[in-house]
């Protein structure tokens, strides 16, 4: 795992956008896994800028989002469909047919729907680069504690902690969804490269568990430890509980010197 520590959330966003943009330039047909939440908003903003000002081309990129709330229509302002359109897709030149987000309104038949999402990922050649956030309870996607580390796309019941965390984004009169369709940990681990972002003090414990704790379904982000190519970009606040911060900085310098391609 490569741990990159930057000063603040703005620098985390810029670093993440730099990595994604380099991946798109290196492979214009990139299959890109995307995340939602407050953390990647700045990264999307920067990618839009790179598209508008530097001609970053998404015409051949295919995307797969991690998750969607069960029961929310694509037009609902809190749906991840809406989020992705607002923050990224309507500002760039990605063809709509290349965009995949789990359908929160699938009318039952969840198992076969989730299997078809997995098949679409396979048919696209698998995910080249998967962007991830991390929840306060250490989840990635909506893989809540005790999710199988081999899980595939399926419906998950949200913990009360996640519901409370995300409540702030909904209007007071809105009913908060209690389930989501999410890629599984097994799905995420199949991506060729992982990029996890975290900023702010509220994430420091989750980050410490993910990076330095035991591999456990109790904090599903810890599964990154068994992935061969995972990069974690943190701001100082999110990194503050890591014991080996100084070592990670030395590793980064050495990586830049010995294998600059690793940093793109
Ligand atoms: P956040 O969500 O970026 O809004 O903190 C991350 C997550 O819960 O995965």
PDB file of C-alpha atoms and ligand atoms in Angstrom:
ATOM      1  CA  UNK A   1       0.000   0.000   0.000  1.00  0.00           C
ATOM      2  CA  UNK A   2       1.330   3.412  -0.948  1.00  0.00           C
ATOM      3  CA  UNK A   3       0.339   6.083   1.586  1.00  0.00           C
ATOM      4  CA  UNK A   4       0.465   9.685   0.372  1.00  0.00           C
ATOM      5  CA  UNK A   5      -0.061  12.382   3.006  1.00  0.00           C
ATOM      6  CA  UNK A   6      -0.934  15.911   1.857  1.00  0.00           C
ATOM      7  CA  UNK A   7      -1.580  19.093   3.824  1.00  0.00           C
ATOM      8  CA  UNK A   8      -5.335  19.471   3.456  1.00  0.00           C
ATOM      9  CA  UNK A   9      -8.417  18.244   1.620  1.00  0.00           C
ATOM     10  CA  UNK A  10      -7.714  20.526  -1.328  1.00  0.00           C
ATOM     11  CA  UNK A  11      -4.342  18.905  -1.899  1.00  0.00           C
ATOM     12  CA  UNK A  12      -5.925  15.447  -1.510  1.00  0.00           C
ATOM     13  CA  UNK A  13      -8.397  16.345  -4.275  1.00  0.00           C
ATOM     14  CA  UNK A  14      -5.645  17.648  -6.555  1.00  0.00           C
ATOM     15  CA  UNK A  15      -3.468  14.592  -6.010  1.00  0.00           C
ATOM     16  CA  UNK A  16      -6.424  12.254  -6.655  1.00  0.00           C
ATOM     17  CA  UNK A  17      -7.414  14.127  -9.830  1.00  0.00           C
ATOM     18  CA  UNK A  18      -3.797  14.017 -11.006  1.00  0.00           C
ATOM     19  CA  UNK A  19      -3.722  10.222 -10.580  1.00  0.00           C
ATOM     20  CA  UNK A  20      -7.081   9.712 -12.335  1.00  0.00           C
ATOM     21  CA  UNK A  21      -6.157  12.115 -15.172  1.00  0.00           C
ATOM     22  CA  UNK A  22      -2.825  10.342 -15.685  1.00  0.00           C
ATOM     23  CA  UNK A  23      -4.668   7.011 -15.870  1.00  0.00           C
ATOM     24  CA  UNK A  24      -7.093   8.383 -18.492  1.00  0.00           C
ATOM     25  CA  UNK A  25      -4.228   9.811 -20.544  1.00  0.00           C
ATOM     26  CA  UNK A  26      -2.264   6.561 -20.332  1.00  0.00           C
ATOM     27  CA  UNK A  27      -5.326   4.511 -21.369  1.00  0.00           C
ATOM     28  CA  UNK A  28      -8.095   6.514 -23.067  1.00  0.00           C
ATOM     29  CA  UNK A  29     -10.430   3.467 -22.826  1.00  0.00           C
ATOM     30  CA  UNK A  30      -9.960   3.345 -19.034  1.00  0.00           C
ATOM     31  CA  UNK A  31     -12.617   1.550 -16.990  1.00  0.00           C
ATOM     32  CA  UNK A  32     -12.948   3.811 -13.983  1.00  0.00           C
ATOM     33  CA  UNK A  33     -14.712   2.920 -10.743  1.00  0.00           C
ATOM     34  CA  UNK A  34     -16.193   5.949  -8.995  1.00  0.00           C
ATOM     35  CA  UNK A  35     -17.280   6.879  -5.479  1.00  0.00           C
ATOM     36  CA  UNK A  36     -19.654   9.498  -4.081  1.00  0.00           C
ATOM     37  CA  UNK A  37     -19.848  11.328  -0.738  1.00  0.00           C
ATOM     38  CA  UNK A  38     -18.302  14.629   0.294  1.00  0.00           C
ATOM     39  CA  UNK A  39     -14.679  13.495  -0.018  1.00  0.00           C
ATOM     40  CA  UNK A  40     -14.378  13.133  -3.828  1.00  0.00           C
ATOM     41  CA  UNK A  41     -16.293  16.351  -4.662  1.00  0.00           C
ATOM     42  CA  UNK A  42     -13.049  18.340  -4.955  1.00  0.00           C
ATOM     43  CA  UNK A  43     -11.480  15.636  -7.142  1.00  0.00           C
ATOM     44  CA  UNK A  44     -14.438  15.810  -9.538  1.00  0.00           C
ATOM     45  CA  UNK A  45     -14.211  19.581  -9.603  1.00  0.00           C
ATOM     46  CA  UNK A  46     -10.542  19.343 -10.558  1.00  0.00           C
ATOM     47  CA  UNK A  47     -11.250  16.676 -13.231  1.00  0.00           C
ATOM     48  CA  UNK A  48     -13.872  18.977 -14.765  1.00  0.00           C
ATOM     49  CA  UNK A  49     -11.281  21.766 -14.805  1.00  0.00           C
ATOM     50  CA  UNK A  50      -8.740  19.463 -16.469  1.00  0.00           C
ATOM     51  CA  UNK A  51     -11.372  18.554 -19.079  1.00  0.00           C
ATOM     52  CA  UNK A  52     -12.355  22.168 -19.754  1.00  0.00           C
ATOM     53  CA  UNK A  53      -8.933  23.789 -19.630  1.00  0.00           C
ATOM     54  CA  UNK A  54      -6.526  20.991 -20.588  1.00  0.00           C
ATOM     55  CA  UNK A  55      -8.713  18.893 -22.879  1.00  0.00           C
ATOM     56  CA  UNK A  56      -8.750  15.788 -20.666  1.00  0.00           C
ATOM     57  CA  UNK A  57     -10.792  13.449 -22.866  1.00  0.00           C
ATOM     58  CA  UNK A  58     -13.444  11.124 -21.428  1.00  0.00           C
ATOM     59  CA  UNK A  59     -14.955  10.114 -24.809  1.00  0.00           C
ATOM     60  CA  UNK A  60     -13.794   6.503 -24.498  1.00  0.00           C
ATOM     61  CA  UNK A  61     -13.819   6.144 -20.710  1.00  0.00           C
ATOM     62  CA  UNK A  62     -16.311   3.746 -19.098  1.00  0.00           C
ATOM     63  CA  UNK A  63     -17.403   4.243 -15.488  1.00  0.00           C
ATOM     64  CA  UNK A  64     -18.938   2.055 -12.806  1.00  0.00           C
ATOM     65  CA  UNK A  65     -20.158   3.594  -9.577  1.00  0.00           C
ATOM     66  CA  UNK A  66     -19.763   1.747  -6.318  1.00  0.00           C
ATOM     67  CA  UNK A  67     -23.257   2.104  -4.962  1.00  0.00           C
ATOM     68  CA  UNK A  68     -26.716   3.663  -4.919  1.00  0.00           C
ATOM     69  CA  UNK A  69     -29.422   4.004  -2.279  1.00  0.00           C
ATOM     70  CA  UNK A  70     -32.214   1.491  -2.659  1.00  0.00           C
ATOM     71  CA  UNK A  71     -35.523   3.187  -3.363  1.00  0.00           C
ATOM     72  CA  UNK A  72     -34.226   6.511  -4.707  1.00  0.00           C
ATOM     73  CA  UNK A  73     -35.063   7.570  -8.256  1.00  0.00           C
ATOM     74  CA  UNK A  74     -32.200   8.847 -10.413  1.00  0.00           C
ATOM     75  CA  UNK A  75     -33.790  12.335 -10.282  1.00  0.00           C
ATOM     76  CA  UNK A  76     -33.843  12.439  -6.460  1.00  0.00           C
ATOM     77  CA  UNK A  77     -31.392  15.108  -5.328  1.00  0.00           C
ATOM     78  CA  UNK A  78     -29.745  12.757  -2.831  1.00  0.00           C
ATOM     79  CA  UNK A  79     -29.368   9.866  -5.257  1.00  0.00           C
ATOM     80  CA  UNK A  80     -25.884   9.036  -6.425  1.00  0.00           C
ATOM     81  CA  UNK A  81     -27.113   9.315 -10.025  1.00  0.00           C
ATOM     82  CA  UNK A  82     -27.959  12.952  -9.335  1.00  0.00           C
ATOM     83  CA  UNK A  83     -24.672  13.522  -7.511  1.00  0.00           C
ATOM     84  CA  UNK A  84     -22.599  12.091 -10.363  1.00  0.00           C
ATOM     85  CA  UNK A  85     -24.392  14.156 -12.986  1.00  0.00           C
ATOM     86  CA  UNK A  86     -24.052  17.331 -10.937  1.00  0.00           C
ATOM     87  CA  UNK A  87     -20.404  16.908 -10.003  1.00  0.00           C
ATOM     88  CA  UNK A  88     -18.976  15.218 -13.081  1.00  0.00           C
ATOM     89  CA  UNK A  89     -20.911  13.725 -15.959  1.00  0.00           C
ATOM     90  CA  UNK A  90     -22.813  16.782 -17.235  1.00  0.00           C
ATOM     91  CA  UNK A  91     -19.565  18.761 -17.364  1.00  0.00           C
ATOM     92  CA  UNK A  92     -17.448  16.284 -19.353  1.00  0.00           C
ATOM     93  CA  UNK A  93     -17.678  14.467 -22.690  1.00  0.00           C
ATOM     94  CA  UNK A  94     -18.411  10.941 -21.455  1.00  0.00           C
ATOM     95  CA  UNK A  95     -21.090   9.224 -23.596  1.00  0.00           C
ATOM     96  CA  UNK A  96     -24.105   8.383 -21.366  1.00  0.00           C
ATOM     97  CA  UNK A  97     -23.985   4.750 -22.554  1.00  0.00           C
ATOM     98  CA  UNK A  98     -20.551   4.404 -20.928  1.00  0.00           C
ATOM     99  CA  UNK A  99     -21.880   5.365 -17.474  1.00  0.00           C
ATOM    100  CA  UNK A 100     -23.009   2.657 -15.039  1.00  0.00           C
ATOM    101  CA  UNK A 101     -24.560   3.310 -11.633  1.00  0.00           C
ATOM    102  CA  UNK A 102     -26.597   0.704  -9.759  1.00  0.00           C
ATOM    103  CA  UNK A 103     -30.324   1.314 -10.241  1.00  0.00           C
ATOM    104  CA  UNK A 104     -31.844   2.229  -6.884  1.00  0.00           C
ATOM    105  CA  UNK A 105     -35.330   1.642  -8.243  1.00  0.00           C
ATOM    106  CA  UNK A 106     -34.897  -1.867  -9.529  1.00  0.00           C
ATOM    107  CA  UNK A 107     -38.276  -3.456  -8.702  1.00  0.00           C
ATOM    108  CA  UNK A 108     -37.117  -6.554  -6.817  1.00  0.00           C
ATOM    109  CA  UNK A 109     -35.197  -9.388  -8.417  1.00  0.00           C
ATOM    110  CA  UNK A 110     -32.194  -7.878  -6.669  1.00  0.00           C
ATOM    111  CA  UNK A 111     -29.981 -10.915  -6.956  1.00  0.00           C
ATOM    112  CA  UNK A 112     -30.247 -11.168 -10.721  1.00  0.00           C
ATOM    113  CA  UNK A 113     -29.908  -7.391 -11.066  1.00  0.00           C
ATOM    114  CA  UNK A 114     -26.719  -7.390  -8.964  1.00  0.00           C
ATOM    115  CA  UNK A 115     -25.323 -10.317 -10.938  1.00  0.00           C
ATOM    116  CA  UNK A 116     -25.968  -8.368 -14.135  1.00  0.00           C
ATOM    117  CA  UNK A 117     -24.007  -5.397 -12.705  1.00  0.00           C
ATOM    118  CA  UNK A 118     -21.088  -7.741 -12.074  1.00  0.00           C
ATOM    119  CA  UNK A 119     -21.392  -9.108 -15.618  1.00  0.00           C
ATOM    120  CA  UNK A 120     -21.326  -5.596 -17.061  1.00  0.00           C
ATOM    121  CA  UNK A 121     -18.072  -4.905 -15.195  1.00  0.00           C
ATOM    122  CA  UNK A 122     -16.581  -8.122 -16.580  1.00  0.00           C
ATOM    123  CA  UNK A 123     -17.850  -7.374 -20.102  1.00  0.00           C
ATOM    124  CA  UNK A 124     -16.113  -3.980 -19.963  1.00  0.00           C
ATOM    125  CA  UNK A 125     -12.835  -5.776 -19.227  1.00  0.00           C
ATOM    126  CA  UNK A 126     -12.839  -5.233 -15.446  1.00  0.00           C
ATOM    127  CA  UNK A 127     -12.169  -2.026 -13.534  1.00  0.00           C
ATOM    128  CA  UNK A 128      -8.733  -0.497 -14.133  1.00  0.00           C
ATOM    129  CA  UNK A 129      -8.821   2.069 -11.355  1.00  0.00           C
ATOM    130  CA  UNK A 130     -11.356   2.193  -8.515  1.00  0.00           C
ATOM    131  CA  UNK A 131     -11.756   5.393  -6.488  1.00  0.00           C
ATOM    132  CA  UNK A 132     -12.928   4.875  -2.887  1.00  0.00           C
ATOM    133  CA  UNK A 133     -13.947   6.973   0.092  1.00  0.00           C
ATOM    134  CA  UNK A 134     -14.042   5.563   3.616  1.00  0.00           C
ATOM    135  CA  UNK A 135     -16.856   5.768   6.133  1.00  0.00           C
ATOM    136  CA  UNK A 136     -16.295   6.561   9.814  1.00  0.00           C
ATOM    137  CA  UNK A 137     -16.923   2.875  10.533  1.00  0.00           C
ATOM    138  CA  UNK A 138     -14.250   1.884   8.018  1.00  0.00           C
ATOM    139  CA  UNK A 139     -16.620   0.909   5.204  1.00  0.00           C
ATOM    140  CA  UNK A 140     -15.794   1.175   1.513  1.00  0.00           C
ATOM    141  CA  UNK A 141     -18.778   1.396  -0.786  1.00  0.00           C
ATOM    142  CA  UNK A 142     -21.606   0.453   1.548  1.00  0.00           C
ATOM    143  CA  UNK A 143     -19.770  -2.633   2.782  1.00  0.00           C
ATOM    144  CA  UNK A 144     -20.757  -2.238   6.395  1.00  0.00           C
ATOM    145  CA  UNK A 145     -19.056  -4.121   9.246  1.00  0.00           C
ATOM    146  CA  UNK A 146     -19.278  -7.922   8.904  1.00  0.00           C
ATOM    147  CA  UNK A 147     -19.563  -7.716   5.108  1.00  0.00           C
ATOM    148  CA  UNK A 148     -17.883 -10.731   3.579  1.00  0.00           C
ATOM    149  CA  UNK A 149     -14.435  -9.871   2.310  1.00  0.00           C
ATOM    150  CA  UNK A 150     -15.332 -11.965  -0.748  1.00  0.00           C
ATOM    151  CA  UNK A 151     -18.703 -10.247  -1.335  1.00  0.00           C
ATOM    152  CA  UNK A 152     -19.978  -9.209  -4.752  1.00  0.00           C
ATOM    153  CA  UNK A 153     -22.552  -6.566  -5.720  1.00  0.00           C
ATOM    154  CA  UNK A 154     -25.646  -6.996  -3.548  1.00  0.00           C
ATOM    155  CA  UNK A 155     -28.150  -5.202  -1.338  1.00  0.00           C
ATOM    156  CA  UNK A 156     -26.777  -4.179   2.071  1.00  0.00           C
ATOM    157  CA  UNK A 157     -28.659  -2.908   5.090  1.00  0.00           C
ATOM    158  CA  UNK A 158     -27.083   0.338   6.315  1.00  0.00           C
ATOM    159  CA  UNK A 159     -25.912   0.618   9.916  1.00  0.00           C
ATOM    160  CA  UNK A 160     -27.568   3.229  12.130  1.00  0.00           C
ATOM    161  CA  UNK A 161     -24.187   5.023  12.212  1.00  0.00           C
ATOM    162  CA  UNK A 162     -24.096   5.328   8.412  1.00  0.00           C
ATOM    163  CA  UNK A 163     -27.726   6.460   8.316  1.00  0.00           C
ATOM    164  CA  UNK A 164     -26.955   9.119  10.945  1.00  0.00           C
ATOM    165  CA  UNK A 165     -23.777  10.215   9.098  1.00  0.00           C
ATOM    166  CA  UNK A 166     -25.551  10.633   5.778  1.00  0.00           C
ATOM    167  CA  UNK A 167     -28.747  12.126   7.222  1.00  0.00           C
ATOM    168  CA  UNK A 168     -27.090  15.583   7.096  1.00  0.00           C
ATOM    169  CA  UNK A 169     -27.228  15.467   3.291  1.00  0.00           C
ATOM    170  CA  UNK A 170     -30.993  14.835   3.131  1.00  0.00           C
ATOM    171  CA  UNK A 171     -33.782  17.386   3.634  1.00  0.00           C
ATOM    172  CA  UNK A 172     -35.475  17.103   7.036  1.00  0.00           C
ATOM    173  CA  UNK A 173     -38.724  15.991   5.346  1.00  0.00           C
ATOM    174  CA  UNK A 174     -36.963  13.263   3.310  1.00  0.00           C
ATOM    175  CA  UNK A 175     -37.157   9.640   4.369  1.00  0.00           C
ATOM    176  CA  UNK A 176     -33.623   8.363   4.603  1.00  0.00           C
ATOM    177  CA  UNK A 177     -33.030   5.088   2.725  1.00  0.00           C
ATOM    178  CA  UNK A 178     -32.020   2.187   4.953  1.00  0.00           C
ATOM    179  CA  UNK A 179     -30.530  -0.084   2.270  1.00  0.00           C
ATOM    180  CA  UNK A 180     -28.241   0.312  -0.707  1.00  0.00           C
ATOM    181  CA  UNK A 181     -26.983  -1.669  -3.673  1.00  0.00           C
ATOM    182  CA  UNK A 182     -23.215  -1.790  -3.405  1.00  0.00           C
ATOM    183  CA  UNK A 183     -20.281  -3.447  -5.102  1.00  0.00           C
ATOM    184  CA  UNK A 184     -18.831  -6.018  -2.722  1.00  0.00           C
ATOM    185  CA  UNK A 185     -15.352  -6.180  -1.254  1.00  0.00           C
ATOM    186  CA  UNK A 186     -14.595  -9.028  -3.671  1.00  0.00           C
ATOM    187  CA  UNK A 187     -15.710  -6.795  -6.560  1.00  0.00           C
ATOM    188  CA  UNK A 188     -13.496  -3.948  -5.356  1.00  0.00           C
ATOM    189  CA  UNK A 189     -10.474  -6.204  -4.825  1.00  0.00           C
ATOM    190  CA  UNK A 190     -10.728  -7.344  -8.459  1.00  0.00           C
ATOM    191  CA  UNK A 191     -10.022  -3.803  -9.719  1.00  0.00           C
ATOM    192  CA  UNK A 192      -6.467  -3.507 -11.020  1.00  0.00           C
ATOM    193  CA  UNK A 193      -5.706  -0.446  -8.950  1.00  0.00           C
ATOM    194  CA  UNK A 194      -7.377   1.122  -5.900  1.00  0.00           C
ATOM    195  CA  UNK A 195      -7.273   4.766  -4.863  1.00  0.00           C
ATOM    196  CA  UNK A 196      -8.731   5.534  -1.437  1.00  0.00           C
ATOM    197  CA  UNK A 197      -9.192   9.158  -0.348  1.00  0.00           C
ATOM    198  CA  UNK A 198      -9.810  10.497   3.138  1.00  0.00           C
ATOM    199  CA  UNK A 199      -9.681  13.915   4.681  1.00  0.00           C
ATOM    200  CA  UNK A 200     -10.561  15.427   8.035  1.00  0.00           C
ATOM    201  CA  UNK A 201     -10.209  14.469  11.676  1.00  0.00           C
ATOM    202  CA  UNK A 202     -13.468  12.508  11.619  1.00  0.00           C
ATOM    203  CA  UNK A 203     -11.765   9.837   9.501  1.00  0.00           C
ATOM    204  CA  UNK A 204      -8.558   9.390  11.523  1.00  0.00           C
ATOM    205  CA  UNK A 205      -9.663   6.243  13.381  1.00  0.00           C
ATOM    206  CA  UNK A 206     -11.115   4.577  10.296  1.00  0.00           C
ATOM    207  CA  UNK A 207      -7.910   5.321   8.359  1.00  0.00           C
ATOM    208  CA  UNK A 208      -5.711   3.896  11.137  1.00  0.00           C
ATOM    209  CA  UNK A 209      -7.784   0.683  11.134  1.00  0.00           C
ATOM    210  CA  UNK A 210      -7.676   0.426   7.337  1.00  0.00           C
ATOM    211  CA  UNK A 211      -3.935   0.999   6.979  1.00  0.00           C
ATOM    212  CA  UNK A 212      -2.389  -0.319  10.199  1.00  0.00           C
ATOM    213  CA  UNK A 213      -5.061  -2.486  11.815  1.00  0.00           C
ATOM    214  CA  UNK A 214      -5.703  -6.183  11.288  1.00  0.00           C
ATOM    215  CA  UNK A 215      -7.502  -7.260   8.126  1.00  0.00           C
ATOM    216  CA  UNK A 216     -11.046  -7.572   9.349  1.00  0.00           C
ATOM    217  CA  UNK A 217     -14.619  -7.510   8.098  1.00  0.00           C
ATOM    218  CA  UNK A 218     -15.265  -5.151  11.044  1.00  0.00           C
ATOM    219  CA  UNK A 219     -13.521  -2.375   9.057  1.00  0.00           C
ATOM    220  CA  UNK A 220     -13.872  -3.440   5.436  1.00  0.00           C
ATOM    221  CA  UNK A 221     -11.343  -0.870   4.131  1.00  0.00           C
ATOM    222  CA  UNK A 222      -8.657  -3.018   5.791  1.00  0.00           C
ATOM    223  CA  UNK A 223      -9.151  -5.404   2.827  1.00  0.00           C
ATOM    224  CA  UNK A 224      -6.982  -2.959   0.852  1.00  0.00           C
ATOM    225  CA  UNK A 225      -4.024  -4.539   2.610  1.00  0.00           C
ATOM    226  CA  UNK A 226      -4.368  -7.663   0.463  1.00  0.00           C
ATOM    227  CA  UNK A 227      -4.636  -5.723  -2.811  1.00  0.00           C
ATOM    228  CA  UNK A 228      -1.400  -5.638  -4.842  1.00  0.00           C
ATOM    229  CA  UNK A 229      -1.764  -2.008  -5.976  1.00  0.00           C
ATOM    230  CA  UNK A 230      -3.577   0.246  -3.519  1.00  0.00           C
ATOM    231  CA  UNK A 231      -2.812   3.939  -3.030  1.00  0.00           C
ATOM    232  CA  UNK A 232      -4.222   5.885  -0.091  1.00  0.00           C
ATOM    233  CA  UNK A 233      -4.267   9.701  -0.275  1.00  0.00           C
ATOM    234  CA  UNK A 234      -4.856  11.408   3.075  1.00  0.00           C
ATOM    235  CA  UNK A 235      -4.700  14.867   4.503  1.00  0.00           C
ATOM    236  CA  UNK A 236      -2.758  15.437   7.722  1.00  0.00           C
ATOM    237  CA  UNK A 237      -5.871  15.303   9.889  1.00  0.00           C
ATOM    238  CA  UNK A 238      -7.038  11.953   8.490  1.00  0.00           C
ATOM    239  CA  UNK A 239      -3.483  10.577   8.802  1.00  0.00           C
ATOM    240  CA  UNK A 240      -2.984  11.818  12.357  1.00  0.00           C
ATOM    241  CA  UNK A 241      -3.474   8.427  14.057  1.00  0.00           C
ATOM    242  CA  UNK A 242      -1.091   6.529  11.784  1.00  0.00           C
ATOM    243  CA  UNK A 243       1.946   5.351  13.731  1.00  0.00           C
ATOM    244  CA  UNK A 244       4.296   5.074  10.756  1.00  0.00           C
ATOM    245  CA  UNK A 245       3.713   8.436   9.059  1.00  0.00           C
ATOM    246  CA  UNK A 246       7.398   9.286   8.748  1.00  0.00           C
ATOM    247  CA  UNK A 247       8.134   5.919   7.198  1.00  0.00           C
ATOM    248  CA  UNK A 248       5.360   6.372   4.595  1.00  0.00           C
ATOM    249  CA  UNK A 249       6.883   9.691   3.592  1.00  0.00           C
ATOM    250  CA  UNK A 250      10.272   8.040   3.104  1.00  0.00           C
ATOM    251  CA  UNK A 251       8.648   5.271   1.036  1.00  0.00           C
ATOM    252  CA  UNK A 252       6.991   7.878  -1.161  1.00  0.00           C
ATOM    253  CA  UNK A 253      10.278   9.674  -1.818  1.00  0.00           C
ATOM    254  CA  UNK A 254      12.005   6.380  -2.599  1.00  0.00           C
ATOM    255  CA  UNK A 255       9.144   5.278  -4.871  1.00  0.00           C
ATOM    256  CA  UNK A 256       9.412   8.554  -6.788  1.00  0.00           C
ATOM    257  CA  UNK A 257      13.126   7.935  -7.220  1.00  0.00           C
ATOM    258  CA  UNK A 258      13.168   4.208  -7.999  1.00  0.00           C
ATOM    259  CA  UNK A 259       9.808   3.582  -9.743  1.00  0.00           C
ATOM    260  CA  UNK A 260       8.429   6.947 -10.906  1.00  0.00           C
ATOM    261  CA  UNK A 261       5.849   5.096 -13.101  1.00  0.00           C
ATOM    262  CA  UNK A 262       4.162   3.884  -9.907  1.00  0.00           C
ATOM    263  CA  UNK A 263       3.189   7.492  -9.199  1.00  0.00           C
ATOM    264  CA  UNK A 264       2.132   8.240 -12.783  1.00  0.00           C
TER     265      UNK A 264
HETATM  266  P1  LIG B   1     -17.886  10.966   2.880  1.00  0.00           P
HETATM  267  O1  LIG B   1     -18.403   9.448   2.812  1.00  0.00           O
HETATM  268  O2  LIG B   1     -16.924  11.148   1.751  1.00  0.00           O
HETATM  269  O3  LIG B   1     -19.132  11.779   2.692  1.00  0.00           O
HETATM  270  O4  LIG B   1     -17.255  11.128   4.212  1.00  0.00           O
HETATM  271  C1  LIG B   1     -17.497   8.404   2.676  1.00  0.00           C
HETATM  272  C2  LIG B   1     -18.194   7.072   2.859  1.00  0.00           C
HETATM  273  O5  LIG B   1     -19.093   6.961   3.712  1.00  0.00           O
HETATM  274  O6  LIG B   1     -17.810   6.122   2.165  1.00  0.00           O
END
